[in-house]
Short mmCIF file of C-alpha atoms in Angstrom, two decimals:
data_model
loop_
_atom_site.label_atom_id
_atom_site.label_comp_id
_atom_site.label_asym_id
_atom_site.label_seq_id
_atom_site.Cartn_x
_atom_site.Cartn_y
_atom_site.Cartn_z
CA UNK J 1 124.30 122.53 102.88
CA UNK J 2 120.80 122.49 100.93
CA UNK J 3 117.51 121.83 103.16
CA UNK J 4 114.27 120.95 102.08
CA UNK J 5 111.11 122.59 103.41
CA UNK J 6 110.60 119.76 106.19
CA UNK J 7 114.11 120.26 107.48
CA UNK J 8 112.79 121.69 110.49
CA UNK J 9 110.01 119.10 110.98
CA UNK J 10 112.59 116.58 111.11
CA UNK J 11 114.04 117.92 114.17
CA UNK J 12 111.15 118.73 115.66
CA UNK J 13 110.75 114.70 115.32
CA UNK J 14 114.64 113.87 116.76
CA UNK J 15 115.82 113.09 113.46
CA UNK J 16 119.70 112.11 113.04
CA UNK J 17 120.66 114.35 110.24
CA UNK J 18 123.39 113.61 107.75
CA UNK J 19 124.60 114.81 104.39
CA UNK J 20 123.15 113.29 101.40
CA UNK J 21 123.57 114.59 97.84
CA UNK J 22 124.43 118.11 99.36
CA UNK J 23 121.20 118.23 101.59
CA UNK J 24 120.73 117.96 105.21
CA UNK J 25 118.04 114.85 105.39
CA UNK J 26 117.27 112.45 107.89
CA UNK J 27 118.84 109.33 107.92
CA UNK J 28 116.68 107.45 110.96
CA UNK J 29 114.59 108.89 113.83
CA UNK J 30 114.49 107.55 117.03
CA UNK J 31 113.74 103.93 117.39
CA UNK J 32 116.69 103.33 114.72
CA UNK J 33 117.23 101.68 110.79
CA UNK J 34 116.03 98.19 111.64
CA UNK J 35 112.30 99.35 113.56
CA UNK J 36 112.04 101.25 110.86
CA UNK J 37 112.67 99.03 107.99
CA UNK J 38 110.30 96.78 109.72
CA UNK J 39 107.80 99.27 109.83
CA UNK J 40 107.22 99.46 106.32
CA UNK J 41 107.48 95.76 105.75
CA UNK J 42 104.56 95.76 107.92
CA UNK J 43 102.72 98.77 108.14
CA UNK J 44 103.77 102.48 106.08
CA UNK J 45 106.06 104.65 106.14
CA UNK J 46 106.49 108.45 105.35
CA UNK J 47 109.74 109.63 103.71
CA UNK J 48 110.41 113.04 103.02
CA UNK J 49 112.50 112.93 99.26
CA UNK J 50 112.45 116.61 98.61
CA UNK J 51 115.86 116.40 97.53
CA UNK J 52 115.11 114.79 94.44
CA UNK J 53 114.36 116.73 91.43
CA UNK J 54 110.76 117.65 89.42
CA UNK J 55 110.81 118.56 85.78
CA UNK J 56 108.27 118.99 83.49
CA UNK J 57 108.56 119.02 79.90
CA UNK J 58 106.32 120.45 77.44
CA UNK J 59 105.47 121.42 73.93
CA UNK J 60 104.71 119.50 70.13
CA UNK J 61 107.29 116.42 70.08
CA UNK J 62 107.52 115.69 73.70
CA UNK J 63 107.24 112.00 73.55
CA UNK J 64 109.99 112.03 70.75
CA UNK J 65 112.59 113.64 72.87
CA UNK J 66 112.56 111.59 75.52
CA UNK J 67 112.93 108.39 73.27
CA UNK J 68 115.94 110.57 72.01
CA UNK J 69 116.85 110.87 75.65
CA UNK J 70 116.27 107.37 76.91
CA UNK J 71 115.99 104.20 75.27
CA UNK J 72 113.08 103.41 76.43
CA UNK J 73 109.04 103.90 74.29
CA UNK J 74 106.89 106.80 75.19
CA UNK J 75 104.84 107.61 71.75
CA UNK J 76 102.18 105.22 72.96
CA UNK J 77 102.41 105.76 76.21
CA UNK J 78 98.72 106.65 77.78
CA UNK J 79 98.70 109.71 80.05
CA UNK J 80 98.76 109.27 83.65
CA UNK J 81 101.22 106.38 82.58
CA UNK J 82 104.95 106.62 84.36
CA UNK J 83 107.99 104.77 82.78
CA UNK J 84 111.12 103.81 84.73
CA UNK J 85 113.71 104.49 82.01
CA UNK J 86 117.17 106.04 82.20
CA UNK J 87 119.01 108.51 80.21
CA UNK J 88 121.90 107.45 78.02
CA UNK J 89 125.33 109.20 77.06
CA UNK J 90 126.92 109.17 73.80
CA UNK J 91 128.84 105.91 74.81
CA UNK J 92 125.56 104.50 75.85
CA UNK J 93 126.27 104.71 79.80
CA UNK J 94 123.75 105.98 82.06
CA UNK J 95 123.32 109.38 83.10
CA UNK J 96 120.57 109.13 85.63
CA UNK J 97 117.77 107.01 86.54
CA UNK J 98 114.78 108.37 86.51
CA UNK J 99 110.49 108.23 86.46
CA UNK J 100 109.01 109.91 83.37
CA UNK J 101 105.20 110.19 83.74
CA UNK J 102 103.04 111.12 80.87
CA UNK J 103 100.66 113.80 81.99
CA UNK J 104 98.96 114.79 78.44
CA UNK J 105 99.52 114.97 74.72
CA UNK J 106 102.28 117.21 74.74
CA UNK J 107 103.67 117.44 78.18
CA UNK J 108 105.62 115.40 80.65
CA UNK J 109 107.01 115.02 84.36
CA UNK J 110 109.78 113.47 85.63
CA UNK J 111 111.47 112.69 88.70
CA UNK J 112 115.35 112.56 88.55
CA UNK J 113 117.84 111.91 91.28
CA UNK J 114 118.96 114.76 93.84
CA UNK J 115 122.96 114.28 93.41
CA UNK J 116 122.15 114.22 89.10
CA UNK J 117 119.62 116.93 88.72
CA UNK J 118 121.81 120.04 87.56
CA UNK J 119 123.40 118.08 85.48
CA UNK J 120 120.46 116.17 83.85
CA UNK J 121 118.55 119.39 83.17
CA UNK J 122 121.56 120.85 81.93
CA UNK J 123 121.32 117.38 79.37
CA UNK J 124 117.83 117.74 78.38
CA UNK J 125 118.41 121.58 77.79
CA UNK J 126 121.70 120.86 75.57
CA UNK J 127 119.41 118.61 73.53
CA UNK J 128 116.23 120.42 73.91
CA UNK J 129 114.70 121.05 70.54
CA UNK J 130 112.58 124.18 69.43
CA UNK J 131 109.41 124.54 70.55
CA UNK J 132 110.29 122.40 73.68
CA UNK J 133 110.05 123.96 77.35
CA UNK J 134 111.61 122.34 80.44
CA UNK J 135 110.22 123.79 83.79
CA UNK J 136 112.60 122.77 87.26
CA UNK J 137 109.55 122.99 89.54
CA UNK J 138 112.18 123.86 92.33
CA UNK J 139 108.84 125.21 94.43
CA UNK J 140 107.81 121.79 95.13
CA UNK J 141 108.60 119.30 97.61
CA UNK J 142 108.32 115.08 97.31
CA UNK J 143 107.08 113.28 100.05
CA UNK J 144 106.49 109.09 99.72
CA UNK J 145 103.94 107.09 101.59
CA UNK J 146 104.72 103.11 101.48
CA UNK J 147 103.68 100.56 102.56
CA UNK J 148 100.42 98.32 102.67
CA UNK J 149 98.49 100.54 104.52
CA UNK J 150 99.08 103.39 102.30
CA UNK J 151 96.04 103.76 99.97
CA UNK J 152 93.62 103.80 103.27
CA UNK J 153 95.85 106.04 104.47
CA UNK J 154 95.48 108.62 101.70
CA UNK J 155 91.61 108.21 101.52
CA UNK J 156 91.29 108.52 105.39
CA UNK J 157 93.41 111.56 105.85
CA UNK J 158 92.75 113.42 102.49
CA UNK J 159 89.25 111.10 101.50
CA UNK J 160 92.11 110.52 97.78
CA UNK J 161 90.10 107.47 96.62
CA UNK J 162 93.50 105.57 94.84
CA UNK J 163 91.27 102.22 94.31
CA UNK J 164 91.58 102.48 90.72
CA UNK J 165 94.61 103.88 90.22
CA UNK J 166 97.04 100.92 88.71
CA UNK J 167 100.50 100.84 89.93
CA UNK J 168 103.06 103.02 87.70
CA UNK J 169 100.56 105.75 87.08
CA UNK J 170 99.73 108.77 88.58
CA UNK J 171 96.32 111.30 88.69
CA UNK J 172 96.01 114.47 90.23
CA UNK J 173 94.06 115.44 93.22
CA UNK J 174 93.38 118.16 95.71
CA UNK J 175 93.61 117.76 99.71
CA UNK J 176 90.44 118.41 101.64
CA UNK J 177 92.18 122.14 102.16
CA UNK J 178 92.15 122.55 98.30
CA UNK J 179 96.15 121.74 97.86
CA UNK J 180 96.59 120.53 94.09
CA UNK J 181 99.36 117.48 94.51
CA UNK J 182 100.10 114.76 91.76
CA UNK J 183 99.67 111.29 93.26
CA UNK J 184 102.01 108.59 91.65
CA UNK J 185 101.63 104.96 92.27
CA UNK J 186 105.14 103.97 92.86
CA UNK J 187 107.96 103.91 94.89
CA UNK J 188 111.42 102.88 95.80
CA UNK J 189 110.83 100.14 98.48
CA UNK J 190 108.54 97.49 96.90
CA UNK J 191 105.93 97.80 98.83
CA UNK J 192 102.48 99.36 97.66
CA UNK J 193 102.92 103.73 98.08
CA UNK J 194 103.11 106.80 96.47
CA UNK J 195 105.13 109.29 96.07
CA UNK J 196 102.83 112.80 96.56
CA UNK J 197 104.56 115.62 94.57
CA UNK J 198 102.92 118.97 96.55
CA UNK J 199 103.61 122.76 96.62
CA UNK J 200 106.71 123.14 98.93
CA UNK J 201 104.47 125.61 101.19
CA UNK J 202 102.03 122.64 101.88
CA UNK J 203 104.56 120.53 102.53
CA UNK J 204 104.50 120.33 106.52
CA UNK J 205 100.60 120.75 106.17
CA UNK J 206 100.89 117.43 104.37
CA UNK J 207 103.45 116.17 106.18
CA UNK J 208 101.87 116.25 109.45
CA UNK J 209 98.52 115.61 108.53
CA UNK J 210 100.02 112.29 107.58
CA UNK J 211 102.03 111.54 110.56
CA UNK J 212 99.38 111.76 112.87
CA UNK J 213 97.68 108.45 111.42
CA UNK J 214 98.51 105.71 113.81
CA UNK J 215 99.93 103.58 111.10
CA UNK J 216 102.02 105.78 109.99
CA UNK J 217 106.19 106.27 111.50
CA UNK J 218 108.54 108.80 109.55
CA UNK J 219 111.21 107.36 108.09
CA UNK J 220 114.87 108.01 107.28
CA UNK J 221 117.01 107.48 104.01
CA UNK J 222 118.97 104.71 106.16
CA UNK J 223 115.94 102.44 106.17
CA UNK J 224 115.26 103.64 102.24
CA UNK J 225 118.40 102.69 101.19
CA UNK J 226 117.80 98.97 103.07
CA UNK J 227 114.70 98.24 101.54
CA UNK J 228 115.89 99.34 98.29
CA UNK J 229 118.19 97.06 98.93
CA UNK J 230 116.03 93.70 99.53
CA UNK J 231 114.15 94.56 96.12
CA UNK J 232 117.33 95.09 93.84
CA UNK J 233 117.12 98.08 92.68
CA UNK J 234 120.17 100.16 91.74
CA UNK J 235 120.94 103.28 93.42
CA UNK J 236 123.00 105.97 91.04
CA UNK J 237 126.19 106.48 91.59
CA UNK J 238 126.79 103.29 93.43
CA UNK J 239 125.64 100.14 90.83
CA UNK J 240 125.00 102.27 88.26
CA UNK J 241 127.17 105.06 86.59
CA UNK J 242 128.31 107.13 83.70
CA UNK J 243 130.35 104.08 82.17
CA UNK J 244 127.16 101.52 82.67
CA UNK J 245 125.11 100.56 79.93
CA UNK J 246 121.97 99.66 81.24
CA UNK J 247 121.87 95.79 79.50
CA UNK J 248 124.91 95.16 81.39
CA UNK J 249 123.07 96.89 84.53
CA UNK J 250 120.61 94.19 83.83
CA UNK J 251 117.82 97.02 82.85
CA UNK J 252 117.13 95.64 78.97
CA UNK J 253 113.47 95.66 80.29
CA UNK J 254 113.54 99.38 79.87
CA UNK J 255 114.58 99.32 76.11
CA UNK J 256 111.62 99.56 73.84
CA UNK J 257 110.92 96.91 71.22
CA UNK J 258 110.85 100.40 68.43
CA UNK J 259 113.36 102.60 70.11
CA UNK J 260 116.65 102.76 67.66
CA UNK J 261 117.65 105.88 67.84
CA UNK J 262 118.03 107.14 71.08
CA UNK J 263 121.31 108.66 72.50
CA UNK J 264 124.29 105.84 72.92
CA UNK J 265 122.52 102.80 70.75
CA UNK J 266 125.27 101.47 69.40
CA UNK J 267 126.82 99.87 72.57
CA UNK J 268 123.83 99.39 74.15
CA UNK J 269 122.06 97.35 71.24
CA UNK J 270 125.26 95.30 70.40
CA UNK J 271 125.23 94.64 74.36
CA UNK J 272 121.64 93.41 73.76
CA UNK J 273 122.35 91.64 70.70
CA UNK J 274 125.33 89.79 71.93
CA UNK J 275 126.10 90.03 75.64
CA UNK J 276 127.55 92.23 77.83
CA UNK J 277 131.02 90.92 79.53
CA UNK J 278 129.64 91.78 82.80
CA UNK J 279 126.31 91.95 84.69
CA UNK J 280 124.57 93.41 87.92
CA UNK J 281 123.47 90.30 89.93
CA UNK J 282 122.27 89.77 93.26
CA UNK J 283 124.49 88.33 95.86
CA UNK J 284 123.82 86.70 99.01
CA UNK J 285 126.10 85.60 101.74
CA UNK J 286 126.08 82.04 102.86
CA UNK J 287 128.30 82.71 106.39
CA UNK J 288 128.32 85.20 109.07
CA UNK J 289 129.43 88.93 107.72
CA UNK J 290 128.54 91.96 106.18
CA UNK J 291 129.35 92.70 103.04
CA UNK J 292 129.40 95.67 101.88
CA UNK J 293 129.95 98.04 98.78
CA UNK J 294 134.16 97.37 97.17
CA UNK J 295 134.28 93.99 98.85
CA UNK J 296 136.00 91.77 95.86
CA UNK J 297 133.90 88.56 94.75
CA UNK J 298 135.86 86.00 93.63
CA UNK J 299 135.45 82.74 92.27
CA UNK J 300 136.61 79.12 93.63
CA UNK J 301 140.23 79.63 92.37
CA UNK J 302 140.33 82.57 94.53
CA UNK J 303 140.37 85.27 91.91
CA UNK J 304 138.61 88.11 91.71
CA UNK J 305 135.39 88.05 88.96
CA UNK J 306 133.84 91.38 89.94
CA UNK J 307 133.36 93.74 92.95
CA UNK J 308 130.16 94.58 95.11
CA UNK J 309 128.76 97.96 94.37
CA UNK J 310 125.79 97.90 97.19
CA UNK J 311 125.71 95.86 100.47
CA UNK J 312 124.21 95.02 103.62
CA UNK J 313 122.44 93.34 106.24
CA UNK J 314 118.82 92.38 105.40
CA UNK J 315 116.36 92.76 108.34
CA UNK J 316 113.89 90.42 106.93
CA UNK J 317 115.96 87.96 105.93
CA UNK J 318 118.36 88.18 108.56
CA UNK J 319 121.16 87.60 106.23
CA UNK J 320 124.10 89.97 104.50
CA UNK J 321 122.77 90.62 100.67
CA UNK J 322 124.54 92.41 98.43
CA UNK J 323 124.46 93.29 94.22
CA UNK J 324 127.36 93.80 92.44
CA UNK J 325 129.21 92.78 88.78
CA UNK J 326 130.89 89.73 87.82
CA UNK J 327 131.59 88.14 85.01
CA UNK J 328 128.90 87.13 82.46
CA UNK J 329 129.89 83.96 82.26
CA UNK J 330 129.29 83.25 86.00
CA UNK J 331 126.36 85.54 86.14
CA UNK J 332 124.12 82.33 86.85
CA UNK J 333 121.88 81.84 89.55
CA UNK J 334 122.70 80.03 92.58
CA UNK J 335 126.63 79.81 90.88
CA UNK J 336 128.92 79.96 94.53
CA UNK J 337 131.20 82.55 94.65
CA UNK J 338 133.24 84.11 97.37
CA UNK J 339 133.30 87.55 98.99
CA UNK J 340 135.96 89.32 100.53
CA UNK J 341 135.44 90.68 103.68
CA UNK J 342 138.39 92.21 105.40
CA UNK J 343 140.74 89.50 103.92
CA UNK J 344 138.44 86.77 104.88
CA UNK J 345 136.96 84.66 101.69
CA UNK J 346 132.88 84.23 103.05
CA UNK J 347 130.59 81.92 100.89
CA UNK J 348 128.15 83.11 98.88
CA UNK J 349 125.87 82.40 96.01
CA UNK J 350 124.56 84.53 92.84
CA UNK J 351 121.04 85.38 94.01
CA UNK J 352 117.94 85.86 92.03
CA UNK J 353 116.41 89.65 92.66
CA UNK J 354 114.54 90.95 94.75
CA UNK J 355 115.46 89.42 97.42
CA UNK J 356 112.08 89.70 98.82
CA UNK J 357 108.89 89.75 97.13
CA UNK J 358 107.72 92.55 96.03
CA UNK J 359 104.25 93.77 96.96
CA UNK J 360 103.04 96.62 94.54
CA UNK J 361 99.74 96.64 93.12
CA UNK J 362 98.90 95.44 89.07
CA UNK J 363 99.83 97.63 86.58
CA UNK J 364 96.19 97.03 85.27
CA UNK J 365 93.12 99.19 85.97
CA UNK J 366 90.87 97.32 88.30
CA UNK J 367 87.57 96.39 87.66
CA UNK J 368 84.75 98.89 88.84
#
């Protein structure tokens, strides 16, 4: 099994280690997934996401590929600007999920899923046209920082002033020590972070110099995967797939007004244009239980209209939430449904996502 370069740091810290996308990463530490979810909530967390993979992509045309690649708009995209966007098969499904930041004219960098990566740089190469150069930066690790407390954070252990920098952008900066590291405004939790892209070397440097600020706790994927969860985003390989097409994943933000002729248009404009059959909602029990990702949802005539595809409890809500497809036609909010939980039909409701408010920063530069 893969490590990444804090594997060791993690036990050093008690970590409970499990497999995850063929890497040997933390899932909690010791006061457990709950203390930790509410940690974040409330203060910030450090995640080490090392797994994941770093790409950039560079040469004349750039910007064109990846609206090949993705249906989403990246011609007038400003540098330092990041895109959530995903790439697209032939049959308009998705391959990945991914962040595509523009760093200049002519080159790119993205962040792509760790159980996907092989295979999407084997994509972009297959379709990679002359004069292009992808670069696997497989010498750097990804560490994430979220939470509210995260931009002091960053200025008081590395004086990075992020004041200015708008949500979904990044800039680059150097560590008091001189260590280069791209700074992105984003994250996967909904809370206001970054994700700190450094040289795998500096990683523990980094690592630890940002552990030892009281308001910061490591975190595991466990508590990731919960928060996630409360904000409605889709995890690959779970709500979305090879055989989803992102309107139907309810992702149309991500299609861009010019964007025609990227990879898999057909179905994925026609599911604009007219509807998909199905469509990702948000699900929340109404009754004791926890759902989780199979359990069928089924309407008041007791059949089945779609299946959960994540699920769990929710530690701020103290509730079971859940996202899953159902029919389009029932794909209304606050429409009562049923799910089916070890043979037992529990109330629930189509839910408006997230769950919880989200708490990132504006997109838009702040005044001086």
């Amino acid at each position: 099994m893969k490590t990444t370069p804090l594997f060791e740091a993690h036990k050093a810290l008690g970590a409970k280690m499990g497999a995850f996308a063929g890497y040997d990463m933390p899932l909690y530490y010791g006061e457990g997934v709950i203390k930790e979810h509410e940690w974040v909530r409330k203060h910030t967390g450090l995640f080490d996401v090392s797994h994941m993979g770093q790409v950039t992509l560079e040469g004349a045309g750039a910007a064109q590929f990846f609206e090949r690649l993705t249906p989403s708009s990246f011609q007038a995209k400003k540098p330092g600007r990041a895109q959530y966007t995903v790439l697209t098969n032939e049959k308009g499904g998705i391959i990945d999920d991914l962040i595509v930041t523009r760093l200049s004219e002519d080159k790119f960098f993205a962040v792509i899923n760790a159980g996907c990566k092989e295979k999407d740089i084997e994509w972009m190469r297959q379709n990679l046209p002359d004069g292009l150069k992808i670069t696997y930066m497989k010498d750097h690790a990804l560490l994430a920082l979220q939470g509210g407390w995260a931009e002091r954070i960053l200025h008081e252990t590395f004086e990075i002033n992020a004041h200015e920098l708008p949500y979904m952008h990044l800039m680059e900066a150097r560590t008091p020590y001189g260590t280069k590291i791209f700074v992105s405004r984003l994250g996967y939790t909904g809370e206001d972070g970054f994700e700190l892209s450094v040289p795998a070397d500096k990683a523990v440097e980094v690592w630890e110099a940002l552990n030892n600020h009281p308001e910061v706790k490591p975190i595991g994927l466990a508590a990731r995967d919960s928060l996630r969860l409360e904000m409605g985003y889709p995890l690959y390989g779970h709500d979305i797939n090879e055989g989803t097409s992102p309107v139907e994943a309810d992702l149309s933000w991500v299609i861009g007004k010019e964007n025609k002729g990227f990879i898999g248009a057909a179905r994925v404009l026609n599911d604009r244009e007219n509807g998909p059959a199905r469509k990702r909602v948000g699900i929340r029990l109404m009754d004791k239980g926890i759902a989780r990702e199979g359990a069928e949802i089924r309407d008041s005539q007791d059949k089945k209209i779609g299946e959960l595809t994540s699920g769990g409890f929710s530690p701020v809500l103290k509730e079971s939430i859940g996202q899953g497809y159902i029919e389009s036609k029932q794909a209304n909010i606050g429409e009562k449904v049923f799910v089916n939980v070890r043979g037992r039909n529990i109330p629930a409701e189509v839910a408006a996502m997230p769950f919880v408010p989200a708490r990132t920063k504006s997109m838009k530069k702040q005044a001086a």
